Amino acid sequence: MKSKGLFITGTDTGIGKTCIGAGIAGALHKQGIDVGVFKPMLSGEKREHPLSDPAILKRFSGDRNTLEQITPYQFKEPLAPYVAAKREDRLISLASIVNAWNSIRDTHEFFIVEGAGGIAVPFGENYLAADVAKAIGFPLLIVASIHLGTVNHTSLTVQFAKHMGLEIAGIVLNGLDEAKHGAAEQTNPSIIEELTGIPVLGILPWLDSNSPKHVIEQTKVSIPLQTFL
C-alpha cells in the first residue's frame, strides 16, 4: 500500500518545523499509526547528536530505521544544504535524494518528511526544497510564526508553493505567548486564511522538544490530526 504523509516546511529556519513534525509523528504513533520520518539533509550538526533534528524525529515517531536512512546527507556548517555541500566539495543530486527516499518509503504507512529552512532553500545544483517536496509527493504543512510580520512571510511561502504546483494541507502558527497576545496575534490567523485561501489548522505555543509527552499532548489538542490520514 502506498504510504501517506506530510512534507513539513516553514517560512524561515528556526521556526519550529522539527518540534511540530515530531509532535505530529508522536501523536500519530500514540494512536497506533506506523509512522516513519525522513529529513534528507542536515546542516550544522551531526545526526547522531541526541538533540539533532533527525534524532528528535526518530525518538518521537518510534521509527526503527537508522539515522543514516532517516538523514542520508549531513554537512558541517549551518548553511543552506547546497552551499554547505559546495564548501565541502560535494555535489548531491536530486536523484540521490529520491533514491534514498525510495529505499525507505515502503517501511511505514505514514511519513513525516522535513525540509531545511523554507521551501525555496537551495538543496543542490538547480533544485530547491520545493523540488524535493514535489518528487516525494506529499502535501505541505507550512509552519509559520504567529507574530508581527508573519502575514508577508506566510503569503510568500504559499504563493511560491502554489507556483511550484505543490498541494498545501494547511498552516500551523507557532510560538504563541499568552503574555504577548496582542492585536497581531489575534488577527494574523484570520487574515492569513483570507489572503492565502489555506486553512490555519493549529496555533501552538513554543514547545520544548526535550519534553516529548508535553509536545505530543499539545499537538493532539491543537492540530486536527485526522485531517492528514
Short mmCIF file of C-alpha atoms in Angstrom, two decimals:
data_model
loop_
_atom_site.label_atom_id
_atom_site.label_comp_id
_atom_site.label_asym_id
_atom_site.label_seq_id
_atom_site.Cartn_x
_atom_site.Cartn_y
_atom_site.Cartn_z
CA MET A 1 0.00 0.00 0.00
CA LYS A 2 1.32 3.45 -0.88
CA SER A 3 2.32 5.43 2.19
CA LYS A 4 0.71 8.72 3.14
CA GLY A 5 2.47 11.65 4.73
CA LEU A 6 3.29 15.32 5.10
CA PHE A 7 6.21 17.42 3.96
CA ILE A 8 6.94 19.91 6.75
CA THR A 9 8.30 23.24 5.57
CA GLY A 10 8.48 26.67 7.16
CA THR A 11 8.64 30.37 6.48
CA ASP A 12 12.15 30.51 7.91
CA THR A 13 14.80 28.47 9.65
CA GLY A 14 14.36 28.04 13.39
CA ILE A 15 10.59 28.40 13.09
CA GLY A 16 9.80 25.12 14.87
CA LYS A 17 9.42 22.65 12.00
CA THR A 18 11.13 19.79 13.83
CA CYS A 19 9.13 20.19 17.02
CA ILE A 20 5.82 20.41 15.13
CA GLY A 21 6.73 17.48 12.88
CA ALA A 22 7.90 15.43 15.85
CA GLY A 23 4.73 16.28 17.76
CA ILE A 24 2.55 15.10 14.88
CA ALA A 25 4.64 11.96 14.45
CA GLY A 26 4.49 11.20 18.16
CA ALA A 27 0.76 11.83 18.43
CA LEU A 28 0.01 9.57 15.45
CA HIS A 29 2.34 6.91 16.85
CA LYS A 30 0.40 7.02 20.12
CA GLN A 31 -2.77 6.36 18.10
CA GLY A 32 -1.24 3.19 16.72
CA ILE A 33 -0.22 4.62 13.33
CA ASP A 34 3.02 3.20 11.90
CA VAL A 35 4.98 6.44 11.44
CA GLY A 36 8.31 6.96 9.71
CA VAL A 37 10.41 10.11 9.36
CA PHE A 38 12.75 11.44 6.69
CA LYS A 39 14.93 14.55 6.70
CA PRO A 40 17.19 14.18 3.68
CA MET A 41 19.70 16.91 4.51
CA LEU A 42 21.09 18.27 7.75
CA SER A 43 23.49 21.20 8.16
CA GLY A 44 25.48 22.34 11.15
CA GLU A 45 25.07 19.34 13.44
CA LYS A 46 25.65 15.61 13.47
CA ARG A 47 22.59 13.39 13.09
CA GLU A 48 23.96 11.19 15.91
CA HIS A 49 23.65 14.00 18.45
CA PRO A 50 20.64 13.28 20.69
CA LEU A 51 19.25 16.77 20.10
CA SER A 52 19.70 16.77 16.32
CA ASP A 53 16.59 17.11 14.18
CA PRO A 54 16.68 13.51 12.89
CA ALA A 55 17.32 12.14 16.41
CA ILE A 56 14.31 14.06 17.74
CA LEU A 57 12.10 12.91 14.85
CA LYS A 58 13.22 9.30 15.33
CA ARG A 59 12.63 9.38 19.08
CA PHE A 60 9.11 10.84 18.86
CA SER A 61 7.96 8.64 15.98
CA GLY A 62 9.41 5.34 17.14
CA ASP A 63 10.89 4.89 13.65
CA ARG A 64 13.13 1.81 13.55
CA ASN A 65 15.09 2.99 10.52
CA THR A 66 18.66 4.09 11.20
CA LEU A 67 19.66 7.74 11.47
CA GLU A 68 21.65 7.25 8.24
CA GLN A 69 18.45 6.16 6.49
CA ILE A 70 16.44 9.00 8.01
CA THR A 71 19.06 11.62 7.12
CA PRO A 72 21.37 10.35 4.38
CA TYR A 73 23.28 13.63 3.91
CA GLN A 74 24.81 15.85 6.56
CA PHE A 75 27.16 18.85 6.38
CA LYS A 76 29.39 20.54 8.92
CA GLU A 77 28.40 24.18 8.53
CA PRO A 78 24.95 25.64 9.40
CA LEU A 79 24.20 26.80 5.87
CA ALA A 80 21.70 26.06 3.13
CA PRO A 81 22.40 22.45 2.06
CA TYR A 82 23.65 23.39 -1.41
CA VAL A 83 26.05 25.99 -0.02
CA ALA A 84 27.26 23.69 2.77
CA ALA A 85 27.81 20.86 0.28
CA LYS A 86 29.73 23.11 -2.14
CA ARG A 87 32.05 24.21 0.66
CA GLU A 88 32.85 20.54 1.25
CA ASP A 89 33.37 19.92 -2.49
CA ARG A 90 30.33 17.66 -2.60
CA LEU A 91 27.51 17.57 -5.12
CA ILE A 92 24.27 15.89 -4.06
CA SER A 93 21.80 15.35 -6.90
CA LEU A 94 18.03 15.35 -6.63
CA ALA A 95 18.15 11.78 -7.97
CA SER A 96 20.32 10.77 -4.99
CA ILE A 97 17.75 12.12 -2.55
CA VAL A 98 14.93 10.40 -4.41
CA ASN A 99 16.86 7.11 -4.35
CA ALA A 100 17.37 7.44 -0.59
CA TRP A 101 13.66 8.14 -0.18
CA ASN A 102 12.65 5.21 -2.37
CA SER A 103 14.77 2.89 -0.24
CA ILE A 104 12.60 3.56 2.86
CA ARG A 105 9.24 4.80 1.55
CA ASP A 106 7.58 1.40 1.96
CA THR A 107 8.82 0.81 5.52
CA HIS A 108 5.93 2.74 7.14
CA GLU A 109 2.31 3.60 6.43
CA PHE A 110 2.68 7.32 7.21
CA PHE A 111 5.72 9.60 6.91
CA ILE A 112 6.72 12.96 8.27
CA VAL A 113 9.27 14.44 5.87
CA GLU A 114 11.08 17.60 6.95
CA GLY A 115 12.83 20.04 4.67
CA ALA A 116 15.50 22.54 5.69
CA GLY A 117 14.64 26.18 6.23
CA GLY A 118 11.97 27.36 3.80
CA ILE A 119 10.51 25.96 0.61
CA ALA A 120 12.84 27.96 -1.66
CA VAL A 121 16.07 26.93 0.07
CA PRO A 122 18.61 25.50 -2.41
CA PHE A 123 19.23 21.81 -1.76
CA GLY A 124 21.58 21.25 -4.68
CA GLU A 125 22.62 22.46 -8.08
CA ASN A 126 19.47 23.64 -9.91
CA TYR A 127 16.97 22.33 -7.37
CA LEU A 128 15.27 23.61 -4.24
CA ALA A 129 13.45 22.20 -1.22
CA ALA A 130 10.29 22.61 -3.30
CA ASP A 131 11.63 20.21 -5.93
CA VAL A 132 12.31 17.61 -3.24
CA ALA A 133 8.78 18.04 -1.91
CA LYS A 134 7.40 17.65 -5.42
CA ALA A 135 9.42 14.49 -6.04
CA ILE A 136 8.21 12.92 -2.79
CA GLY A 137 4.63 13.91 -3.49
CA PHE A 138 3.21 14.61 -0.03
CA PRO A 139 1.16 17.75 0.71
CA LEU A 140 2.91 20.58 2.54
CA LEU A 141 2.32 21.62 6.10
CA ILE A 142 3.69 25.13 6.49
CA VAL A 143 4.98 26.14 9.93
CA ALA A 144 4.99 29.89 10.48
CA SER A 145 5.29 32.39 13.31
CA ILE A 146 2.13 33.86 14.78
CA HIS A 147 3.76 37.23 15.44
CA LEU A 148 4.00 40.52 13.54
CA GLY A 149 5.49 40.02 10.06
CA THR A 150 4.13 36.54 9.53
CA VAL A 151 1.42 37.59 7.08
CA ASN A 152 4.02 38.59 4.50
CA HIS A 153 6.29 35.58 5.10
CA THR A 154 3.43 33.09 5.05
CA SER A 155 1.74 34.59 1.99
CA LEU A 156 5.00 34.49 0.03
CA THR A 157 5.60 30.86 1.03
CA VAL A 158 2.08 29.86 -0.05
CA GLN A 159 2.37 31.73 -3.35
CA PHE A 160 5.69 30.09 -4.17
CA ALA A 161 4.40 26.64 -3.25
CA LYS A 162 1.36 27.12 -5.49
CA HIS A 163 3.64 28.36 -8.29
CA MET A 164 5.61 25.11 -7.96
CA GLY A 165 2.42 23.08 -8.21
CA LEU A 166 2.55 21.80 -4.64
CA GLU A 167 -0.52 20.78 -2.66
CA ILE A 168 -0.82 22.53 0.72
CA ALA A 169 -2.56 20.70 3.55
CA GLY A 170 -2.56 23.70 5.86
CA ILE A 171 -0.64 26.12 8.04
CA VAL A 172 0.39 25.83 11.69
CA LEU A 173 1.20 29.04 13.55
CA ASN A 174 3.88 28.56 16.18
CA GLY A 175 5.23 30.48 19.17
CA LEU A 176 2.09 31.85 20.81
CA ASP A 177 2.89 33.58 24.10
CA GLU A 178 -0.27 34.42 26.04
CA ALA A 179 1.62 37.19 27.85
CA LYS A 180 2.28 38.89 24.49
CA HIS A 181 -1.03 38.09 22.79
CA GLY A 182 -1.61 41.45 21.10
CA ALA A 183 -3.57 42.65 18.10
CA ALA A 184 -1.19 41.00 15.60
CA GLU A 185 -1.51 37.60 17.24
CA GLN A 186 -5.30 37.97 17.43
CA THR A 187 -5.75 38.95 13.77
CA ASN A 188 -2.96 37.10 11.94
CA PRO A 189 -4.69 33.69 11.71
CA SER A 190 -7.82 35.02 10.02
CA ILE A 191 -6.02 37.39 7.65
CA ILE A 192 -3.62 34.61 6.60
CA GLU A 193 -6.58 32.38 5.75
CA GLU A 194 -8.28 35.23 3.90
CA LEU A 195 -5.24 36.13 1.80
CA THR A 196 -3.95 32.64 1.04
CA GLY A 197 -7.09 30.50 0.93
CA ILE A 198 -5.24 27.93 3.07
CA PRO A 199 -6.62 26.85 6.47
CA VAL A 200 -4.75 27.60 9.66
CA LEU A 201 -5.01 24.16 11.24
CA GLY A 202 -3.47 24.96 14.59
CA ILE A 203 -1.90 27.56 16.86
CA LEU A 204 0.74 26.38 19.30
CA PRO A 205 2.96 27.89 21.98
CA TRP A 206 6.70 27.49 21.62
CA LEU A 207 7.37 23.91 22.74
CA ASP A 208 10.48 22.22 24.14
CA SER A 209 11.39 19.05 22.26
CA ASN A 210 13.07 17.80 25.46
CA SER A 211 9.55 17.22 26.84
CA PRO A 212 8.04 14.68 24.40
CA LYS A 213 4.92 14.00 26.47
CA HIS A 214 4.03 17.69 26.67
CA VAL A 215 4.75 18.28 22.97
CA ILE A 216 2.60 15.32 21.92
CA GLU A 217 -0.30 16.30 24.20
CA GLN A 218 -0.19 19.91 23.00
CA THR A 219 -0.10 18.76 19.38
CA LYS A 220 -3.09 16.46 19.90
CA VAL A 221 -5.26 19.26 21.30
CA SER A 222 -4.10 21.93 18.85
CA ILE A 223 -3.98 20.21 15.44
CA PRO A 224 -6.77 18.06 13.87
CA LEU A 225 -4.62 15.02 13.12
CA GLN A 226 -7.40 13.16 11.30
CA THR A 227 -7.08 15.77 8.55
CA PHE A 228 -3.85 14.09 7.47
CA LEU A 229 -4.98 10.44 7.44
#
